[in-house]
Amino acid sequence: TTGGITLCPNNYRDSNSLGKNNINQCQIKCSSNTHVSVANGVCSSCPTGKEKAEHFVNFGSSSSCDTKTISCTSGKYLMAGSDTCTDCPANSYCGGFSDYTYTGSEHGRTSCPSTYPRSEAGSDEESDCYIYTESGKYIKTANDTIQTSCPSDSYCGGNVKINKGTTGGITG
């Protein structure tokens, strides 16, 4: 204290307002995605899945982060524990979503059905899931789960990629 003037505590000198008459009017400025977790503390990063706009916190107070709302484009999803969209892994499809309130759980990924278990990374719909035909067999009807024996007048070489909802694997 000098001449009746007391400096605000270190880190709490960010307020431009004049005429403060109480220590609780001293402020710290927290940048985006940071907060003061305990009274009189410093700004620290928000935890995963939380966010906060730039703000001021008065000495003697704390601030909290808000739960994030997340959107992912087609072909992306949220991994458990992450708040960043990630490419959809192989053998799954990810249609995308918007305005999801973060919970920490995986969101936006669906495994390909066991009857059409494969897909490329980044797939975004169930029709991206596929199987390969067996030698001497083909898919006669869309979404068939049982491969049909090739007719006598045709050739079914096998190892033909057939997407869910389509037919194929026969030459004749």
JSON list of C-alpha atoms in Angstrom, two decimals:
[
{"chain": "A", "resi": 1, "resn": "THR", "atom": "CA", "xyz": [0.00, 0.00, 0.00]},
{"chain": "A", "resi": 2, "resn": "THR", "atom": "CA", "xyz": [1.36, 3.38, -1.02]},
{"chain": "A", "resi": 3, "resn": "GLY", "atom": "CA", "xyz": [-0.58, 6.57, -0.27]},
{"chain": "A", "resi": 4, "resn": "GLY", "atom": "CA", "xyz": [-3.83, 4.63, 0.21]},
{"chain": "A", "resi": 5, "resn": "ILE", "atom": "CA", "xyz": [-3.41, 2.77, -3.08]},
{"chain": "A", "resi": 6, "resn": "THR", "atom": "CA", "xyz": [-3.12, -1.02, -3.01]},
{"chain": "A", "resi": 7, "resn": "LEU", "atom": "CA", "xyz": [-2.18, -2.94, -6.13]},
{"chain": "A", "resi": 8, "resn": "CYS", "atom": "CA", "xyz": [-4.42, -5.75, -7.24]},
{"chain": "A", "resi": 9, "resn": "PRO", "atom": "CA", "xyz": [-2.83, -9.19, -6.72]},
{"chain": "A", "resi": 10, "resn": "ASN", "atom": "CA", "xyz": [-0.52, -10.55, -9.42]},
{"chain": "A", "resi": 11, "resn": "ASN", "atom": "CA", "xyz": [-2.47, -12.00, -12.38]},
{"chain": "A", "resi": 12, "resn": "TYR", "atom": "CA", "xyz": [-5.56, -9.98, -11.34]},
{"chain": "A", "resi": 13, "resn": "ARG", "atom": "CA", "xyz": [-4.60, -6.69, -12.95]},
{"chain": "A", "resi": 14, "resn": "ASP", "atom": "CA", "xyz": [-6.41, -7.12, -16.29]},
{"chain": "A", "resi": 15, "resn": "SER", "atom": "CA", "xyz": [-9.46, -4.92, -15.67]},
{"chain": "A", "resi": 16, "resn": "ASN", "atom": "CA", "xyz": [-9.42, -1.47, -17.25]},
{"chain": "A", "resi": 17, "resn": "SER", "atom": "CA", "xyz": [-12.14, -0.14, -14.99]},
{"chain": "A", "resi": 18, "resn": "LEU", "atom": "CA", "xyz": [-11.18, 2.79, -12.74]},
{"chain": "A", "resi": 19, "resn": "GLY", "atom": "CA", "xyz": [-12.31, 3.52, -9.20]},
{"chain": "A", "resi": 20, "resn": "LYS", "atom": "CA", "xyz": [-12.11, 0.05, -7.73]},
{"chain": "A", "resi": 21, "resn": "ASN", "atom": "CA", "xyz": [-12.74, 0.16, -3.98]},
{"chain": "A", "resi": 22, "resn": "ASN", "atom": "CA", "xyz": [-12.54, -3.56, -3.15]},
{"chain": "A", "resi": 23, "resn": "ILE", "atom": "CA", "xyz": [-10.03, -6.33, -3.90]},
{"chain": "A", "resi": 24, "resn": "ASN", "atom": "CA", "xyz": [-12.88, -8.43, -5.34]},
{"chain": "A", "resi": 25, "resn": "GLN", "atom": "CA", "xyz": [-13.11, -5.95, -8.24]},
{"chain": "A", "resi": 26, "resn": "CYS", "atom": "CA", "xyz": [-9.63, -6.93, -9.42]},
{"chain": "A", "resi": 27, "resn": "GLN", "atom": "CA", "xyz": [-9.87, -9.21, -12.45]},
{"chain": "A", "resi": 28, "resn": "ILE", "atom": "CA", "xyz": [-7.96, -11.81, -14.40]},
{"chain": "A", "resi": 29, "resn": "LYS", "atom": "CA", "xyz": [-8.67, -12.22, -18.12]},
{"chain": "A", "resi": 30, "resn": "CYS", "atom": "CA", "xyz": [-9.00, -15.83, -19.28]},
{"chain": "A", "resi": 31, "resn": "SER", "atom": "CA", "xyz": [-8.56, -16.58, -22.97]},
{"chain": "A", "resi": 32, "resn": "SER", "atom": "CA", "xyz": [-10.91, -18.88, -24.91]},
{"chain": "A", "resi": 33, "resn": "ASN", "atom": "CA", "xyz": [-11.18, -22.45, -23.59]},
{"chain": "A", "resi": 34, "resn": "THR", "atom": "CA", "xyz": [-9.65, -21.61, -20.22]},
{"chain": "A", "resi": 35, "resn": "HIS", "atom": "CA", "xyz": [-11.18, -21.00, -16.77]},
{"chain": "A", "resi": 36, "resn": "VAL", "atom": "CA", "xyz": [-10.28, -20.32, -13.15]},
{"chain": "A", "resi": 37, "resn": "SER", "atom": "CA", "xyz": [-11.04, -23.59, -11.36]},
{"chain": "A", "resi": 38, "resn": "VAL", "atom": "CA", "xyz": [-10.48, -22.35, -7.79]},
{"chain": "A", "resi": 39, "resn": "ALA", "atom": "CA", "xyz": [-10.99, -18.89, -6.29]},
{"chain": "A", "resi": 40, "resn": "ASN", "atom": "CA", "xyz": [-7.94, -16.64, -6.73]},
{"chain": "A", "resi": 41, "resn": "GLY", "atom": "CA", "xyz": [-6.33, -19.16, -9.07]},
{"chain": "A", "resi": 42, "resn": "VAL", "atom": "CA", "xyz": [-4.91, -18.70, -12.54]},
{"chain": "A", "resi": 43, "resn": "CYS", "atom": "CA", "xyz": [-6.54, -19.52, -15.87]},
{"chain": "A", "resi": 44, "resn": "SER", "atom": "CA", "xyz": [-6.15, -23.16, -16.88]},
{"chain": "A", "resi": 45, "resn": "SER", "atom": "CA", "xyz": [-7.33, -25.21, -19.87]},
{"chain": "A", "resi": 46, "resn": "CYS", "atom": "CA", "xyz": [-10.88, -26.49, -19.99]},
{"chain": "A", "resi": 47, "resn": "PRO", "atom": "CA", "xyz": [-11.08, -30.29, -19.83]},
{"chain": "A", "resi": 48, "resn": "THR", "atom": "CA", "xyz": [-11.88, -32.37, -22.94]},
{"chain": "A", "resi": 49, "resn": "GLY", "atom": "CA", "xyz": [-15.45, -31.81, -24.07]},
{"chain": "A", "resi": 50, "resn": "LYS", "atom": "CA", "xyz": [-15.75, -28.41, -22.38]},
{"chain": "A", "resi": 51, "resn": "GLU", "atom": "CA", "xyz": [-15.33, -24.88, -23.68]},
{"chain": "A", "resi": 52, "resn": "LYS", "atom": "CA", "xyz": [-15.51, -21.27, -22.53]},
{"chain": "A", "resi": 53, "resn": "ALA", "atom": "CA", "xyz": [-15.39, -17.95, -24.36]},
{"chain": "A", "resi": 54, "resn": "GLU", "atom": "CA", "xyz": [-12.81, -15.34, -23.37]},
{"chain": "A", "resi": 55, "resn": "HIS", "atom": "CA", "xyz": [-13.91, -13.83, -20.05]},
{"chain": "A", "resi": 56, "resn": "PHE", "atom": "CA", "xyz": [-12.90, -11.91, -16.92]},
{"chain": "A", "resi": 57, "resn": "VAL", "atom": "CA", "xyz": [-12.98, -13.41, -13.40]},
{"chain": "A", "resi": 58, "resn": "ASN", "atom": "CA", "xyz": [-13.04, -11.31, -10.24]},
{"chain": "A", "resi": 59, "resn": "PHE", "atom": "CA", "xyz": [-10.54, -11.96, -7.46]},
{"chain": "A", "resi": 60, "resn": "GLY", "atom": "CA", "xyz": [-12.17, -14.32, -4.96]},
{"chain": "A", "resi": 61, "resn": "SER", "atom": "CA", "xyz": [-14.24, -16.03, -7.66]},
{"chain": "A", "resi": 62, "resn": "SER", "atom": "CA", "xyz": [-13.87, -18.95, -10.02]},
{"chain": "A", "resi": 63, "resn": "SER", "atom": "CA", "xyz": [-15.34, -19.82, -13.41]},
{"chain": "A", "resi": 64, "resn": "SER", "atom": "CA", "xyz": [-16.40, -23.04, -15.09]},
{"chain": "A", "resi": 65, "resn": "CYS", "atom": "CA", "xyz": [-16.36, -24.38, -18.61]},
{"chain": "A", "resi": 66, "resn": "ASP", "atom": "CA", "xyz": [-19.51, -25.31, -20.53]},
{"chain": "A", "resi": 67, "resn": "THR", "atom": "CA", "xyz": [-20.19, -28.64, -22.20]},
{"chain": "A", "resi": 68, "resn": "LYS", "atom": "CA", "xyz": [-19.34, -28.53, -25.92]},
{"chain": "A", "resi": 69, "resn": "THR", "atom": "CA", "xyz": [-21.88, -29.06, -28.67]},
{"chain": "A", "resi": 70, "resn": "ILE", "atom": "CA", "xyz": [-20.18, -30.89, -31.54]},
{"chain": "A", "resi": 71, "resn": "SER", "atom": "CA", "xyz": [-20.98, -31.56, -35.21]},
{"chain": "A", "resi": 72, "resn": "CYS", "atom": "CA", "xyz": [-19.09, -34.00, -37.45]},
{"chain": "A", "resi": 73, "resn": "THR", "atom": "CA", "xyz": [-19.36, -34.22, -41.25]},
{"chain": "A", "resi": 74, "resn": "SER", "atom": "CA", "xyz": [-20.15, -37.46, -43.10]},
{"chain": "A", "resi": 75, "resn": "GLY", "atom": "CA", "xyz": [-17.34, -40.00, -42.83]},
{"chain": "A", "resi": 76, "resn": "LYS", "atom": "CA", "xyz": [-16.28, -38.76, -39.37]},
{"chain": "A", "resi": 77, "resn": "TYR", "atom": "CA", "xyz": [-17.23, -39.57, -35.76]},
{"chain": "A", "resi": 78, "resn": "LEU", "atom": "CA", "xyz": [-16.23, -38.90, -32.14]},
{"chain": "A", "resi": 79, "resn": "MET", "atom": "CA", "xyz": [-13.98, -41.43, -30.45]},
{"chain": "A", "resi": 80, "resn": "ALA", "atom": "CA", "xyz": [-14.66, -42.05, -26.76]},
{"chain": "A", "resi": 81, "resn": "GLY", "atom": "CA", "xyz": [-12.87, -39.43, -24.67]},
{"chain": "A", "resi": 82, "resn": "SER", "atom": "CA", "xyz": [-12.24, -37.12, -27.64]},
{"chain": "A", "resi": 83, "resn": "ASP", "atom": "CA", "xyz": [-14.02, -33.92, -28.62]},
{"chain": "A", "resi": 84, "resn": "THR", "atom": "CA", "xyz": [-12.48, -33.78, -32.11]},
{"chain": "A", "resi": 85, "resn": "CYS", "atom": "CA", "xyz": [-14.03, -35.44, -35.18]},
{"chain": "A", "resi": 86, "resn": "THR", "atom": "CA", "xyz": [-11.97, -38.37, -36.49]},
{"chain": "A", "resi": 87, "resn": "ASP", "atom": "CA", "xyz": [-12.11, -40.29, -39.79]},
{"chain": "A", "resi": 88, "resn": "CYS", "atom": "CA", "xyz": [-14.47, -43.24, -39.65]},
{"chain": "A", "resi": 89, "resn": "PRO", "atom": "CA", "xyz": [-12.47, -46.48, -39.30]},
{"chain": "A", "resi": 90, "resn": "ALA", "atom": "CA", "xyz": [-12.66, -49.40, -41.72]},
{"chain": "A", "resi": 91, "resn": "ASN", "atom": "CA", "xyz": [-15.53, -51.86, -41.25]},
{"chain": "A", "resi": 92, "resn": "SER", "atom": "CA", "xyz": [-17.84, -49.07, -40.06]},
{"chain": "A", "resi": 93, "resn": "TYR", "atom": "CA", "xyz": [-19.80, -46.17, -41.49]},
{"chain": "A", "resi": 94, "resn": "CYS", "atom": "CA", "xyz": [-20.31, -42.68, -40.09]},
{"chain": "A", "resi": 95, "resn": "GLY", "atom": "CA", "xyz": [-23.16, -40.59, -41.45]},
{"chain": "A", "resi": 96, "resn": "GLY", "atom": "CA", "xyz": [-22.20, -37.40, -39.63]},
{"chain": "A", "resi": 97, "resn": "PHE", "atom": "CA", "xyz": [-24.27, -35.46, -37.08]},
{"chain": "A", "resi": 98, "resn": "SER", "atom": "CA", "xyz": [-24.84, -31.98, -35.73]},
{"chain": "A", "resi": 99, "resn": "ASP", "atom": "CA", "xyz": [-25.48, -30.33, -32.37]},
{"chain": "A", "resi": 100, "resn": "TYR", "atom": "CA", "xyz": [-24.43, -33.32, -30.27]},
{"chain": "A", "resi": 101, "resn": "THR", "atom": "CA", "xyz": [-23.88, -32.50, -26.59]},
{"chain": "A", "resi": 102, "resn": "TYR", "atom": "CA", "xyz": [-20.54, -34.01, -25.61]},
{"chain": "A", "resi": 103, "resn": "THR", "atom": "CA", "xyz": [-20.72, -36.88, -23.07]},
{"chain": "A", "resi": 104, "resn": "GLY", "atom": "CA", "xyz": [-17.29, -38.51, -23.47]},
{"chain": "A", "resi": 105, "resn": "SER", "atom": "CA", "xyz": [-18.78, -41.59, -25.15]},
{"chain": "A", "resi": 106, "resn": "GLU", "atom": "CA", "xyz": [-18.16, -42.65, -28.74]},
{"chain": "A", "resi": 107, "resn": "HIS", "atom": "CA", "xyz": [-20.77, -41.10, -31.05]},
{"chain": "A", "resi": 108, "resn": "GLY", "atom": "CA", "xyz": [-21.65, -41.28, -34.74]},
{"chain": "A", "resi": 109, "resn": "ARG", "atom": "CA", "xyz": [-20.09, -44.63, -35.75]},
{"chain": "A", "resi": 110, "resn": "THR", "atom": "CA", "xyz": [-22.00, -47.77, -36.74]},
{"chain": "A", "resi": 111, "resn": "SER", "atom": "CA", "xyz": [-20.31, -51.12, -37.37]},
{"chain": "A", "resi": 112, "resn": "CYS", "atom": "CA", "xyz": [-21.05, -52.74, -40.69]},
{"chain": "A", "resi": 113, "resn": "PRO", "atom": "CA", "xyz": [-23.53, -55.62, -40.31]},
{"chain": "A", "resi": 114, "resn": "SER", "atom": "CA", "xyz": [-22.02, -59.07, -39.80]},
{"chain": "A", "resi": 115, "resn": "THR", "atom": "CA", "xyz": [-23.39, -60.15, -43.19]},
{"chain": "A", "resi": 116, "resn": "TYR", "atom": "CA", "xyz": [-21.56, -57.32, -45.02]},
{"chain": "A", "resi": 117, "resn": "PRO", "atom": "CA", "xyz": [-18.71, -56.72, -42.54]},
{"chain": "A", "resi": 118, "resn": "ARG", "atom": "CA", "xyz": [-16.18, -54.72, -44.55]},
{"chain": "A", "resi": 119, "resn": "SER", "atom": "CA", "xyz": [-15.89, -51.05, -45.51]},
{"chain": "A", "resi": 120, "resn": "GLU", "atom": "CA", "xyz": [-13.13, -48.60, -46.31]},
{"chain": "A", "resi": 121, "resn": "ALA", "atom": "CA", "xyz": [-12.04, -45.97, -43.78]},
{"chain": "A", "resi": 122, "resn": "GLY", "atom": "CA", "xyz": [-14.11, -42.79, -44.15]},
{"chain": "A", "resi": 123, "resn": "SER", "atom": "CA", "xyz": [-17.31, -44.61, -45.22]},
{"chain": "A", "resi": 124, "resn": "ASP", "atom": "CA", "xyz": [-20.51, -42.70, -44.54]},
{"chain": "A", "resi": 125, "resn": "GLU", "atom": "CA", "xyz": [-23.44, -45.04, -45.22]},
{"chain": "A", "resi": 126, "resn": "GLU", "atom": "CA", "xyz": [-24.42, -48.69, -44.81]},
{"chain": "A", "resi": 127, "resn": "SER", "atom": "CA", "xyz": [-24.33, -49.27, -48.56]},
{"chain": "A", "resi": 128, "resn": "ASP", "atom": "CA", "xyz": [-20.53, -48.75, -48.32]},
{"chain": "A", "resi": 129, "resn": "CYS", "atom": "CA", "xyz": [-20.33, -52.06, -46.43]},
{"chain": "A", "resi": 130, "resn": "TYR", "atom": "CA", "xyz": [-19.42, -55.04, -48.62]},
{"chain": "A", "resi": 131, "resn": "ILE", "atom": "CA", "xyz": [-18.51, -58.71, -48.94]},
{"chain": "A", "resi": 132, "resn": "TYR", "atom": "CA", "xyz": [-16.49, -60.68, -51.46]},
{"chain": "A", "resi": 133, "resn": "THR", "atom": "CA", "xyz": [-18.14, -63.49, -53.37]},
{"chain": "A", "resi": 134, "resn": "GLU", "atom": "CA", "xyz": [-16.87, -67.03, -53.04]},
{"chain": "A", "resi": 135, "resn": "SER", "atom": "CA", "xyz": [-15.57, -68.90, -56.07]},
{"chain": "A", "resi": 136, "resn": "GLY", "atom": "CA", "xyz": [-18.54, -70.46, -57.94]},
{"chain": "A", "resi": 137, "resn": "LYS", "atom": "CA", "xyz": [-21.08, -68.18, -56.19]},
{"chain": "A", "resi": 138, "resn": "TYR", "atom": "CA", "xyz": [-22.76, -64.81, -56.68]},
{"chain": "A", "resi": 139, "resn": "ILE", "atom": "CA", "xyz": [-25.25, -62.46, -55.00]},
{"chain": "A", "resi": 140, "resn": "LYS", "atom": "CA", "xyz": [-28.58, -63.00, -56.77]},
{"chain": "A", "resi": 141, "resn": "THR", "atom": "CA", "xyz": [-30.79, -60.58, -54.81]},
{"chain": "A", "resi": 142, "resn": "ALA", "atom": "CA", "xyz": [-29.83, -57.28, -53.18]},
{"chain": "A", "resi": 143, "resn": "ASN", "atom": "CA", "xyz": [-28.97, -57.69, -49.49]},
{"chain": "A", "resi": 144, "resn": "ASP", "atom": "CA", "xyz": [-28.80, -61.48, -49.77]},
{"chain": "A", "resi": 145, "resn": "THR", "atom": "CA", "xyz": [-26.78, -62.98, -46.96]},
{"chain": "A", "resi": 146, "resn": "ILE", "atom": "CA", "xyz": [-26.43, -66.38, -48.64]},
{"chain": "A", "resi": 147, "resn": "GLN", "atom": "CA", "xyz": [-24.42, -66.61, -51.83]},
{"chain": "A", "resi": 148, "resn": "THR", "atom": "CA", "xyz": [-26.14, -68.52, -54.66]},
{"chain": "A", "resi": 149, "resn": "SER", "atom": "CA", "xyz": [-24.38, -71.22, -56.70]},
{"chain": "A", "resi": 150, "resn": "CYS", "atom": "CA", "xyz": [-23.48, -70.04, -60.17]},
{"chain": "A", "resi": 151, "resn": "PRO", "atom": "CA", "xyz": [-25.84, -71.37, -62.92]},
{"chain": "A", "resi": 152, "resn": "SER", "atom": "CA", "xyz": [-24.43, -73.86, -65.43]},
{"chain": "A", "resi": 153, "resn": "ASP", "atom": "CA", "xyz": [-24.39, -71.33, -68.30]},
{"chain": "A", "resi": 154, "resn": "SER", "atom": "CA", "xyz": [-22.37, -68.70, -66.39]},
{"chain": "A", "resi": 155, "resn": "TYR", "atom": "CA", "xyz": [-19.03, -68.16, -64.70]},
{"chain": "A", "resi": 156, "resn": "CYS", "atom": "CA", "xyz": [-18.59, -66.94, -61.09]},
{"chain": "A", "resi": 157, "resn": "GLY", "atom": "CA", "xyz": [-14.87, -66.47, -60.49]},
{"chain": "A", "resi": 158, "resn": "GLY", "atom": "CA", "xyz": [-15.27, -65.27, -56.91]},
{"chain": "A", "resi": 159, "resn": "ASN", "atom": "CA", "xyz": [-13.51, -62.51, -55.02]},
{"chain": "A", "resi": 160, "resn": "VAL", "atom": "CA", "xyz": [-15.91, -59.90, -56.47]},
{"chain": "A", "resi": 161, "resn": "LYS", "atom": "CA", "xyz": [-16.67, -56.97, -54.14]},
{"chain": "A", "resi": 162, "resn": "ILE", "atom": "CA", "xyz": [-20.44, -56.59, -53.61]},
{"chain": "A", "resi": 163, "resn": "ASN", "atom": "CA", "xyz": [-21.79, -53.63, -51.66]},
{"chain": "A", "resi": 164, "resn": "LYS", "atom": "CA", "xyz": [-24.81, -54.02, -49.40]},
{"chain": "A", "resi": 165, "resn": "GLY", "atom": "CA", "xyz": [-27.95, -53.40, -51.43]},
{"chain": "A", "resi": 166, "resn": "THR", "atom": "CA", "xyz": [-26.46, -54.54, -54.75]},
{"chain": "A", "resi": 167, "resn": "THR", "atom": "CA", "xyz": [-26.07, -57.79, -56.70]},
{"chain": "A", "resi": 168, "resn": "GLY", "atom": "CA", "xyz": [-23.25, -59.27, -58.74]},
{"chain": "A", "resi": 169, "resn": "GLY", "atom": "CA", "xyz": [-20.38, -61.68, -59.09]},
{"chain": "A", "resi": 170, "resn": "ILE", "atom": "CA", "xyz": [-21.70, -63.50, -62.16]},
{"chain": "A", "resi": 171, "resn": "THR", "atom": "CA", "xyz": [-20.45, -63.39, -65.76]},
{"chain": "A", "resi": 172, "resn": "GLY", "atom": "CA", "xyz": [-22.51, -64.96, -68.43]}
]
